[in-house]
Amino acid sequence: MTATNIDPKLLQILVCPVTKGPLEYDKEKQELISKQAGLVFSVRDGIPIMLPDEARKLDDV
Amino acid sequence: MIGVTDPFTDIRTYADAQLIDRLLDVTRSFKSALVCGAETSHLAQDLLKKHNLDTVFEGEFSDPDGPANGAVSKVNNRIIYDDEWVPFKNEIFDLVISMRALHWVNDLPGALIQLRRCLEPDGLFLASLYGGQTLHELRESLIEAETQLRGGIAPRVSPFVDVRDAGNLLVRAGFALPVADSDTVAREYISLPELFDDLKNMGETNAVRERPHGLATARLFEIAEQIYKERHSTKTGHLKATFEIITLTGWSPSESQQKPLAPGSAKQRLSDALDTEEKLF
């Protein structure tokens, strides 16, 4: 699979849609993590999916 | 499609032209824009080329795998988000354009506040959405038909915001120099199915989630079409359908903008300027 990396410009403007807090970018998994909200937003073909309804819950482990 | 009463063949084209018109009225230049809503690619690329913007971000509401995205954008900076959950930092854009999208939002005041916050001071917000007059003929016919048939009604046409409310919402969301204006465009259709087909092509089907499913029978639409024809047909016997397009303009507040003076701070009398006597009532 050839994952398209997210454009750095996007990382500069994005925050968590729920808490408006910072996001961490997991390059390996192509995911944006909001620790405050406990949500993981996926990035598909370089396009971040910032929908709380489609975000995955952050595992507690 | 026959009998279009407007030079524009498509309501969408018309709505977008209204938006672009407002943008051309603005003399200041922009650096970083967010273009969001329906079918944004065209305008986003236009902005990049003609207006010399450094960066245009494109926001869409639907899933990229979904059917709504016909044209694949060449702009790399795309984000899928929801206007009720805006994922942008504060004061990050100097131009936000929302195209034919805000009538889908449940919490319009909340969405406007969030979009305003991601604008820099003196940044421009432009939006187009369908207004309260949209499809009033269809709504009336369906309500009448359903009352006749079942003695009750179901919301089959999405509720739309009124142009006056839209203006007030801009003020409430903290926009300076707010303007809300509306345009009504009439179109003609041969039949109700043709009207429905057109709405489907526009991606504008009923957004009311709580509507009863499976209750819209063929009989209902037959009666509705009959009522529609009786009350809202054109000279040629076609169905007349109104679309109201609301265009919103607002600026993120800044010290540099003109503001009204505080009450009582006038240094000259109005009566002097008008050369008349001042009377107390």
mmCIF file of C-alpha atoms in Angstrom:
data_model
loop_
_atom_site.group_PDB
_atom_site.id
_atom_site.type_symbol
_atom_site.label_atom_id
_atom_site.label_comp_id
_atom_site.label_asym_id
_atom_site.label_seq_id
_atom_site.Cartn_x
_atom_site.Cartn_y
_atom_site.Cartn_z
ATOM 1 C CA MET A 1 0.000 0.000 0.000
ATOM 2 C CA THR A 2 1.342 3.410 -0.902
ATOM 3 C CA ALA A 3 0.096 5.799 1.690
ATOM 4 C CA THR A 4 -0.009 9.444 0.691
ATOM 5 C CA ASN A 5 1.389 11.511 3.497
ATOM 6 C CA ILE A 6 -0.624 14.373 4.827
ATOM 7 C CA ASP A 7 0.471 17.800 3.574
ATOM 8 C CA PRO A 8 2.471 19.600 6.302
ATOM 9 C CA LYS A 9 0.365 22.688 5.618
ATOM 10 C CA LEU A 10 -2.689 20.805 6.824
ATOM 11 C CA LEU A 11 -0.999 19.798 10.053
ATOM 12 C CA GLN A 12 -0.384 23.469 10.750
ATOM 13 C CA ILE A 13 -4.049 24.451 10.624
ATOM 14 C CA LEU A 14 -5.820 21.453 12.142
ATOM 15 C CA VAL A 15 -7.018 21.019 15.712
ATOM 16 C CA CYS A 16 -9.335 18.471 17.315
ATOM 17 C CA PRO A 17 -12.893 19.340 16.177
ATOM 18 C CA VAL A 18 -14.291 18.422 19.598
ATOM 19 C CA THR A 19 -11.879 20.027 22.059
ATOM 20 C CA LYS A 20 -10.052 22.431 19.674
ATOM 21 C CA GLY A 21 -6.940 21.021 21.335
ATOM 22 C CA PRO A 22 -3.738 19.825 19.654
ATOM 23 C CA LEU A 23 -3.479 16.732 17.457
ATOM 24 C CA GLU A 24 -0.629 14.251 17.235
ATOM 25 C CA TYR A 25 0.228 12.797 13.838
ATOM 26 C CA ASP A 26 1.016 9.098 13.654
ATOM 27 C CA LYS A 27 2.798 8.835 10.318
ATOM 28 C CA GLU A 28 2.974 5.042 10.400
ATOM 29 C CA LYS A 29 -0.718 4.468 10.915
ATOM 30 C CA GLN A 30 -1.836 7.625 9.065
ATOM 31 C CA GLU A 31 -3.850 8.838 12.013
ATOM 32 C CA LEU A 32 -4.397 12.082 13.878
ATOM 33 C CA ILE A 33 -4.770 11.607 17.612
ATOM 34 C CA SER A 34 -6.607 13.925 19.975
ATOM 35 C CA LYS A 35 -5.532 12.881 23.460
ATOM 36 C CA GLN A 36 -7.887 15.326 25.143
ATOM 37 C CA ALA A 37 -10.939 13.947 23.377
ATOM 38 C CA GLY A 38 -9.630 10.369 23.334
ATOM 39 C CA LEU A 39 -10.348 10.164 19.614
ATOM 40 C CA VAL A 40 -8.335 8.975 16.625
ATOM 41 C CA PHE A 41 -9.066 10.502 13.223
ATOM 42 C CA SER A 42 -7.946 8.595 10.178
ATOM 43 C CA VAL A 43 -6.138 10.059 7.172
ATOM 44 C CA ARG A 44 -7.089 8.520 3.831
ATOM 45 C CA ASP A 45 -4.989 9.305 0.746
ATOM 46 C CA GLY A 46 -3.653 12.361 2.539
ATOM 47 C CA ILE A 47 -7.148 13.598 3.382
ATOM 48 C CA PRO A 48 -7.888 13.872 7.105
ATOM 49 C CA ILE A 49 -11.370 12.697 8.065
ATOM 50 C CA MET A 50 -12.198 15.087 10.900
ATOM 51 C CA LEU A 51 -15.678 13.738 11.656
ATOM 52 C CA PRO A 52 -16.217 12.876 15.347
ATOM 53 C CA ASP A 53 -18.808 10.270 14.296
ATOM 54 C CA GLU A 54 -16.250 8.388 12.237
ATOM 55 C CA ALA A 55 -13.343 8.726 14.663
ATOM 56 C CA ARG A 56 -12.038 5.711 16.558
ATOM 57 C CA LYS A 57 -11.908 5.712 20.358
ATOM 58 C CA LEU A 58 -8.367 5.944 21.708
ATOM 59 C CA ASP A 59 -7.406 2.706 23.444
ATOM 60 C CA ASP A 60 -6.699 3.067 27.128
ATOM 61 C CA VAL A 61 -3.763 0.654 27.043
ATOM 62 C CA MET B 1 -35.067 20.226 -19.015
ATOM 63 C CA ILE B 2 -37.413 22.638 -20.718
ATOM 64 C CA GLY B 3 -38.821 26.036 -20.020
ATOM 65 C CA VAL B 4 -36.119 27.339 -17.756
ATOM 66 C CA THR B 5 -37.185 30.882 -16.912
ATOM 67 C CA ASP B 6 -33.703 31.997 -16.046
ATOM 68 C CA PRO B 7 -30.650 32.432 -18.252
ATOM 69 C CA PHE B 8 -28.777 30.160 -15.879
ATOM 70 C CA THR B 9 -29.372 26.546 -16.660
ATOM 71 C CA ASP B 10 -28.608 25.428 -13.174
ATOM 72 C CA ILE B 11 -29.527 26.823 -9.772
ATOM 73 C CA ARG B 12 -26.129 25.778 -8.496
ATOM 74 C CA THR B 13 -24.323 27.775 -11.168
ATOM 75 C CA TYR B 14 -26.479 30.745 -10.299
ATOM 76 C CA ALA B 15 -25.794 30.478 -6.568
ATOM 77 C CA ASP B 16 -22.047 30.168 -7.136
ATOM 78 C CA ALA B 17 -22.039 33.131 -9.516
ATOM 79 C CA GLN B 18 -23.641 35.230 -6.759
ATOM 80 C CA LEU B 19 -20.837 34.259 -4.384
ATOM 81 C CA ILE B 20 -18.056 34.968 -6.848
ATOM 82 C CA ASP B 21 -19.682 38.319 -7.576
ATOM 83 C CA ARG B 22 -19.390 39.283 -3.908
ATOM 84 C CA LEU B 23 -15.778 38.223 -3.892
ATOM 85 C CA LEU B 24 -14.972 40.346 -6.949
ATOM 86 C CA ASP B 25 -16.443 43.365 -5.133
ATOM 87 C CA VAL B 26 -13.732 43.071 -2.518
ATOM 88 C CA THR B 27 -10.567 44.977 -3.295
ATOM 89 C CA ARG B 28 -8.312 43.513 -0.624
ATOM 90 C CA SER B 29 -6.206 40.491 -1.433
ATOM 91 C CA PHE B 30 -6.131 37.216 0.453
ATOM 92 C CA LYS B 31 -3.405 34.781 1.339
ATOM 93 C CA SER B 32 -4.940 31.713 2.871
ATOM 94 C CA ALA B 33 -8.489 30.612 2.141
ATOM 95 C CA LEU B 34 -10.860 27.856 3.158
ATOM 96 C CA VAL B 35 -13.413 26.895 0.538
ATOM 97 C CA CYS B 36 -15.987 24.504 1.920
ATOM 98 C CA GLY B 37 -19.301 23.005 0.988
ATOM 99 C CA ALA B 38 -20.586 21.444 -2.193
ATOM 100 C CA GLU B 39 -18.520 21.047 -5.353
ATOM 101 C CA THR B 40 -15.752 23.297 -4.158
ATOM 102 C CA SER B 41 -12.983 22.176 -6.528
ATOM 103 C CA HIS B 42 -13.879 24.564 -9.308
ATOM 104 C CA LEU B 43 -13.807 27.685 -7.156
ATOM 105 C CA ALA B 44 -10.772 26.530 -5.192
ATOM 106 C CA GLN B 45 -8.714 26.205 -8.339
ATOM 107 C CA ASP B 46 -10.059 29.468 -9.664
ATOM 108 C CA LEU B 47 -8.959 31.221 -6.481
ATOM 109 C CA LEU B 48 -5.480 29.780 -6.721
ATOM 110 C CA LYS B 49 -5.049 30.916 -10.300
ATOM 111 C CA LYS B 50 -6.839 34.237 -10.582
ATOM 112 C CA HIS B 51 -6.536 35.621 -7.095
ATOM 113 C CA ASN B 52 -2.959 34.593 -6.466
ATOM 114 C CA LEU B 53 -3.672 32.979 -3.142
ATOM 115 C CA ASP B 54 -0.819 31.146 -1.482
ATOM 116 C CA THR B 55 -2.959 28.395 -0.086
ATOM 117 C CA VAL B 56 -6.516 27.233 -0.580
ATOM 118 C CA PHE B 57 -7.855 24.563 1.713
ATOM 119 C CA GLU B 58 -10.861 22.617 0.615
ATOM 120 C CA GLY B 59 -13.361 21.377 3.143
ATOM 121 C CA GLU B 60 -16.038 18.843 2.361
ATOM 122 C CA PHE B 61 -18.638 17.193 4.513
ATOM 123 C CA SER B 62 -18.976 13.838 2.929
ATOM 124 C CA ASP B 63 -16.751 10.849 2.995
ATOM 125 C CA PRO B 64 -14.195 10.854 0.151
ATOM 126 C CA ASP B 65 -15.380 7.396 -0.796
ATOM 127 C CA GLY B 66 -18.958 8.563 -0.918
ATOM 128 C CA PRO B 67 -20.839 9.252 -4.134
ATOM 129 C CA ALA B 68 -21.086 13.009 -3.559
ATOM 130 C CA ASN B 69 -17.614 13.767 -4.874
ATOM 131 C CA GLY B 70 -17.842 13.541 -8.611
ATOM 132 C CA ALA B 71 -14.894 15.707 -9.504
ATOM 133 C CA VAL B 72 -11.570 14.842 -7.980
ATOM 134 C CA SER B 73 -9.836 17.919 -6.753
ATOM 135 C CA LYS B 74 -6.350 18.839 -7.822
ATOM 136 C CA VAL B 75 -5.910 20.935 -4.708
ATOM 137 C CA ASN B 76 -3.980 18.854 -2.226
ATOM 138 C CA ASN B 77 -5.196 20.489 0.910
ATOM 139 C CA ARG B 78 -8.473 18.721 1.413
ATOM 140 C CA ILE B 79 -10.182 18.056 4.705
ATOM 141 C CA ILE B 80 -13.376 16.165 5.409
ATOM 142 C CA TYR B 81 -15.211 17.837 8.273
ATOM 143 C CA ASP B 82 -18.603 18.881 9.568
ATOM 144 C CA ASP B 83 -19.575 22.557 9.954
ATOM 145 C CA GLU B 84 -20.794 21.786 13.463
ATOM 146 C CA TRP B 85 -17.346 20.426 14.416
ATOM 147 C CA VAL B 86 -14.900 22.797 12.776
ATOM 148 C CA PRO B 87 -11.341 21.363 13.090
ATOM 149 C CA PHE B 88 -9.323 24.542 12.454
ATOM 150 C CA LYS B 89 -7.141 26.692 14.676
ATOM 151 C CA ASN B 90 -8.316 30.179 15.567
ATOM 152 C CA GLU B 91 -7.450 33.034 13.184
ATOM 153 C CA ILE B 92 -5.853 30.803 10.567
ATOM 154 C CA PHE B 93 -7.604 31.938 7.339
ATOM 155 C CA ASP B 94 -8.246 35.367 5.878
ATOM 156 C CA LEU B 95 -11.056 34.134 3.640
ATOM 157 C CA VAL B 96 -13.713 31.495 4.296
ATOM 158 C CA ILE B 97 -16.213 30.619 1.569
ATOM 159 C CA SER B 98 -19.067 28.226 2.241
ATOM 160 C CA MET B 99 -20.827 27.027 -0.885
ATOM 161 C CA ARG B 100 -24.433 25.828 -0.761
ATOM 162 C CA ALA B 101 -23.918 23.930 2.454
ATOM 163 C CA LEU B 102 -25.152 25.751 5.519
ATOM 164 C CA HIS B 103 -28.808 24.851 4.953
ATOM 165 C CA TRP B 104 -27.792 21.278 5.861
ATOM 166 C CA VAL B 105 -26.509 22.284 9.275
ATOM 167 C CA ASN B 106 -28.650 21.637 12.373
ATOM 168 C CA ASP B 107 -26.918 24.197 14.551
ATOM 169 C CA LEU B 108 -26.436 27.183 12.230
ATOM 170 C CA PRO B 109 -25.510 29.721 14.978
ATOM 171 C CA GLY B 110 -22.867 27.312 16.297
ATOM 172 C CA ALA B 111 -21.440 26.663 12.835
ATOM 173 C CA LEU B 112 -21.207 30.394 12.069
ATOM 174 C CA ILE B 113 -19.413 31.097 15.362
ATOM 175 C CA GLN B 114 -16.894 28.332 14.696
ATOM 176 C CA LEU B 115 -16.241 29.521 11.143
ATOM 177 C CA ARG B 116 -15.821 33.107 12.364
ATOM 178 C CA ARG B 117 -13.243 32.012 14.931
ATOM 179 C CA CYS B 118 -10.960 30.496 12.311
ATOM 180 C CA LEU B 119 -10.844 33.858 10.501
ATOM 181 C CA GLU B 120 -8.064 36.361 11.127
ATOM 182 C CA PRO B 121 -9.169 39.864 12.203
ATOM 183 C CA ASP B 122 -10.580 41.627 9.122
ATOM 184 C CA GLY B 123 -10.965 38.277 7.367
ATOM 185 C CA LEU B 124 -13.913 37.788 5.006
ATOM 186 C CA PHE B 125 -16.693 35.210 5.308
ATOM 187 C CA LEU B 126 -18.885 34.470 2.299
ATOM 188 C CA ALA B 127 -21.633 31.868 2.195
ATOM 189 C CA SER B 128 -24.520 30.806 0.019
ATOM 190 C CA LEU B 129 -27.410 28.690 1.174
ATOM 191 C CA TYR B 130 -31.010 28.023 0.190
ATOM 192 C CA GLY B 131 -33.549 30.240 1.946
ATOM 193 C CA GLY B 132 -37.105 30.018 3.295
ATOM 194 C CA GLN B 133 -38.901 30.607 -0.008
ATOM 195 C CA THR B 134 -37.236 27.602 -1.593
ATOM 196 C CA LEU B 135 -39.713 25.034 -2.926
ATOM 197 C CA HIS B 136 -42.653 26.632 -1.092
ATOM 198 C CA GLU B 137 -44.991 25.441 -3.868
ATOM 199 C CA LEU B 138 -43.857 21.848 -3.398
ATOM 200 C CA ARG B 139 -44.157 22.064 0.371
ATOM 201 C CA GLU B 140 -47.674 23.479 0.153
ATOM 202 C CA SER B 141 -48.809 20.802 -2.319
ATOM 203 C CA LEU B 142 -47.370 17.957 -0.278
ATOM 204 C CA ILE B 143 -48.891 19.249 2.964
ATOM 205 C CA GLU B 144 -52.278 19.630 1.297
ATOM 206 C CA ALA B 145 -52.123 16.186 -0.325
ATOM 207 C CA GLU B 146 -51.003 14.500 2.854
ATOM 208 C CA THR B 147 -53.723 16.189 4.888
ATOM 209 C CA GLN B 148 -56.305 14.969 2.392
ATOM 210 C CA LEU B 149 -54.930 11.458 2.374
ATOM 211 C CA ARG B 150 -53.917 10.823 5.954
ATOM 212 C CA GLY B 151 -55.207 13.734 8.009
ATOM 213 C CA GLY B 152 -51.655 14.597 9.073
ATOM 214 C CA ILE B 153 -48.375 15.777 7.628
ATOM 215 C CA ALA B 154 -44.725 14.722 7.550
ATOM 216 C CA PRO B 155 -41.772 17.036 6.911
ATOM 217 C CA ARG B 156 -40.837 16.122 3.337
ATOM 218 C CA VAL B 157 -39.023 19.297 2.428
ATOM 219 C CA SER B 158 -36.094 20.388 4.599
ATOM 220 C CA PRO B 159 -36.704 23.506 6.672
ATOM 221 C CA PHE B 160 -34.800 26.549 5.421
ATOM 222 C CA VAL B 161 -33.630 29.674 7.177
ATOM 223 C CA ASP B 162 -35.293 33.024 6.521
ATOM 224 C CA VAL B 163 -33.122 35.832 5.121
ATOM 225 C CA ARG B 164 -33.873 38.076 8.141
ATOM 226 C CA ASP B 165 -32.902 35.327 10.557
ATOM 227 C CA ALA B 166 -29.733 34.732 8.583
ATOM 228 C CA GLY B 167 -28.720 38.378 9.027
ATOM 229 C CA ASN B 168 -29.395 38.208 12.757
ATOM 230 C CA LEU B 169 -27.383 35.025 13.051
ATOM 231 C CA LEU B 170 -24.385 36.710 11.429
ATOM 232 C CA VAL B 171 -24.563 39.446 14.074
ATOM 233 C CA ARG B 172 -24.968 36.886 16.847
ATOM 234 C CA ALA B 173 -21.942 34.966 15.572
ATOM 235 C CA GLY B 174 -19.893 38.153 16.021
ATOM 236 C CA PHE B 175 -19.394 39.167 12.388
ATOM 237 C CA ALA B 176 -18.790 42.847 11.633
ATOM 238 C CA LEU B 177 -20.428 44.642 8.704
ATOM 239 C CA PRO B 178 -22.866 41.756 8.162
ATOM 240 C CA VAL B 179 -24.967 41.542 5.011
ATOM 241 C CA ALA B 180 -27.558 38.911 4.154
ATOM 242 C CA ASP B 181 -29.312 39.216 0.854
ATOM 243 C CA SER B 182 -31.577 36.944 -1.069
ATOM 244 C CA ASP B 183 -32.381 36.205 -4.673
ATOM 245 C CA THR B 184 -35.303 34.202 -5.894
ATOM 246 C CA VAL B 185 -35.083 32.212 -9.076
ATOM 247 C CA ALA B 186 -38.079 30.469 -10.630
ATOM 248 C CA ARG B 187 -37.807 27.336 -12.683
ATOM 249 C CA GLU B 188 -40.326 25.257 -14.572
ATOM 250 C CA TYR B 189 -40.779 21.529 -14.574
ATOM 251 C CA ILE B 190 -43.049 19.310 -16.637
ATOM 252 C CA SER B 191 -43.880 17.027 -13.757
ATOM 253 C CA LEU B 192 -43.214 16.298 -10.116
ATOM 254 C CA PRO B 193 -40.856 13.392 -10.929
ATOM 255 C CA GLU B 194 -38.813 15.745 -13.102
ATOM 256 C CA LEU B 195 -38.530 18.198 -10.209
ATOM 257 C CA PHE B 196 -37.465 15.388 -7.868
ATOM 258 C CA ASP B 197 -34.863 14.198 -10.380
ATOM 259 C CA ASP B 198 -33.402 17.679 -10.572
ATOM 260 C CA LEU B 199 -33.218 17.925 -6.771
ATOM 261 C CA LYS B 200 -31.504 14.568 -6.644
ATOM 262 C CA ASN B 201 -28.961 15.715 -9.231
ATOM 263 C CA MET B 202 -28.292 18.770 -7.107
ATOM 264 C CA GLY B 203 -27.655 16.514 -4.132
ATOM 265 C CA GLU B 204 -30.484 18.256 -2.297
ATOM 266 C CA THR B 205 -32.866 15.634 -1.048
ATOM 267 C CA ASN B 206 -34.705 15.788 2.257
ATOM 268 C CA ALA B 207 -32.351 16.334 5.182
ATOM 269 C CA VAL B 208 -34.919 15.754 7.921
ATOM 270 C CA ARG B 209 -33.808 12.619 9.703
ATOM 271 C CA GLU B 210 -36.918 12.069 11.782
ATOM 272 C CA ARG B 211 -39.302 11.800 8.877
ATOM 273 C CA PRO B 212 -41.480 8.727 8.619
ATOM 274 C CA HIS B 213 -40.023 6.371 6.049
ATOM 275 C CA GLY B 214 -42.079 4.358 3.621
ATOM 276 C CA LEU B 215 -45.170 6.463 4.007
ATOM 277 C CA ALA B 216 -44.790 8.410 0.808
ATOM 278 C CA THR B 217 -47.022 6.485 -1.543
ATOM 279 C CA ALA B 218 -47.449 6.937 -5.263
ATOM 280 C CA ARG B 219 -50.979 8.099 -4.541
ATOM 281 C CA LEU B 220 -49.669 10.908 -2.339
ATOM 282 C CA PHE B 221 -47.467 12.270 -5.118
ATOM 283 C CA GLU B 222 -50.305 11.973 -7.637
ATOM 284 C CA ILE B 223 -52.563 14.128 -5.477
ATOM 285 C CA ALA B 224 -49.714 16.524 -4.700
ATOM 286 C CA GLU B 225 -48.937 16.980 -8.394
ATOM 287 C CA GLN B 226 -52.596 17.698 -9.088
ATOM 288 C CA ILE B 227 -52.711 20.358 -6.359
ATOM 289 C CA TYR B 228 -49.382 21.775 -7.557
ATOM 290 C CA LYS B 229 -50.754 22.071 -11.110
ATOM 291 C CA GLU B 230 -53.935 23.773 -9.923
ATOM 292 C CA ARG B 231 -52.162 26.353 -7.790
ATOM 293 C CA HIS B 232 -48.708 26.915 -9.199
ATOM 294 C CA SER B 233 -48.640 26.249 -12.886
ATOM 295 C CA THR B 234 -47.260 28.572 -15.500
ATOM 296 C CA LYS B 235 -49.084 29.742 -18.620
ATOM 297 C CA THR B 236 -47.697 26.757 -20.451
ATOM 298 C CA GLY B 237 -49.065 24.359 -17.841
ATOM 299 C CA HIS B 238 -45.742 23.490 -16.263
ATOM 300 C CA LEU B 239 -44.971 23.433 -12.564
ATOM 301 C CA LYS B 240 -43.342 26.577 -11.209
ATOM 302 C CA ALA B 241 -40.700 26.046 -8.542
ATOM 303 C CA THR B 242 -39.070 28.835 -6.565
ATOM 304 C CA PHE B 243 -35.521 28.685 -5.283
ATOM 305 C CA GLU B 244 -34.328 31.330 -2.839
ATOM 306 C CA ILE B 245 -30.583 31.763 -2.614
ATOM 307 C CA ILE B 246 -29.286 33.588 0.436
ATOM 308 C CA THR B 247 -25.817 35.086 0.198
ATOM 309 C CA LEU B 248 -24.103 36.007 3.453
ATOM 310 C CA THR B 249 -21.191 38.397 3.827
ATOM 311 C CA GLY B 250 -19.455 39.164 7.106
ATOM 312 C CA TRP B 251 -16.074 40.288 8.327
ATOM 313 C CA SER B 252 -14.154 39.147 11.322
ATOM 314 C CA PRO B 253 -14.059 42.205 13.615
ATOM 315 C CA SER B 254 -10.940 44.364 13.511
ATOM 316 C CA GLU B 255 -9.906 47.778 14.823
ATOM 317 C CA SER B 256 -9.368 48.988 11.267
ATOM 318 C CA GLN B 257 -13.031 48.643 10.287
ATOM 319 C CA GLN B 258 -15.512 51.496 10.329
ATOM 320 C CA LYS B 259 -17.702 51.512 13.407
ATOM 321 C CA PRO B 260 -20.705 53.533 14.525
ATOM 322 C CA LEU B 261 -19.905 56.216 17.109
ATOM 323 C CA ALA B 262 -21.152 55.747 20.662
ATOM 324 C CA PRO B 263 -24.609 57.251 21.280
ATOM 325 C CA GLY B 264 -24.380 60.817 22.536
ATOM 326 C CA SER B 265 -20.864 61.373 21.177
ATOM 327 C CA ALA B 266 -21.942 63.576 18.280
ATOM 328 C CA LYS B 267 -20.124 66.913 18.019
ATOM 329 C CA GLN B 268 -22.657 68.530 15.723
ATOM 330 C CA ARG B 269 -26.407 68.728 15.769
ATOM 331 C CA LEU B 270 -28.377 66.932 13.067
ATOM 332 C CA SER B 271 -30.763 69.889 12.988
ATOM 333 C CA ASP B 272 -27.854 72.170 11.997
ATOM 334 C CA ALA B 273 -26.870 69.908 9.147
ATOM 335 C CA LEU B 274 -30.481 69.788 7.959
ATOM 336 C CA ASP B 275 -30.944 73.511 8.605
ATOM 337 C CA THR B 276 -34.131 73.002 10.581
ATOM 338 C CA GLU B 277 -35.571 73.573 14.051
ATOM 339 C CA GLU B 278 -35.055 70.888 16.679
ATOM 340 C CA LYS B 279 -38.342 69.885 18.288
ATOM 341 C CA LEU B 280 -38.943 67.780 21.352
ATOM 342 C CA PHE B 281 -41.884 65.421 21.302
#
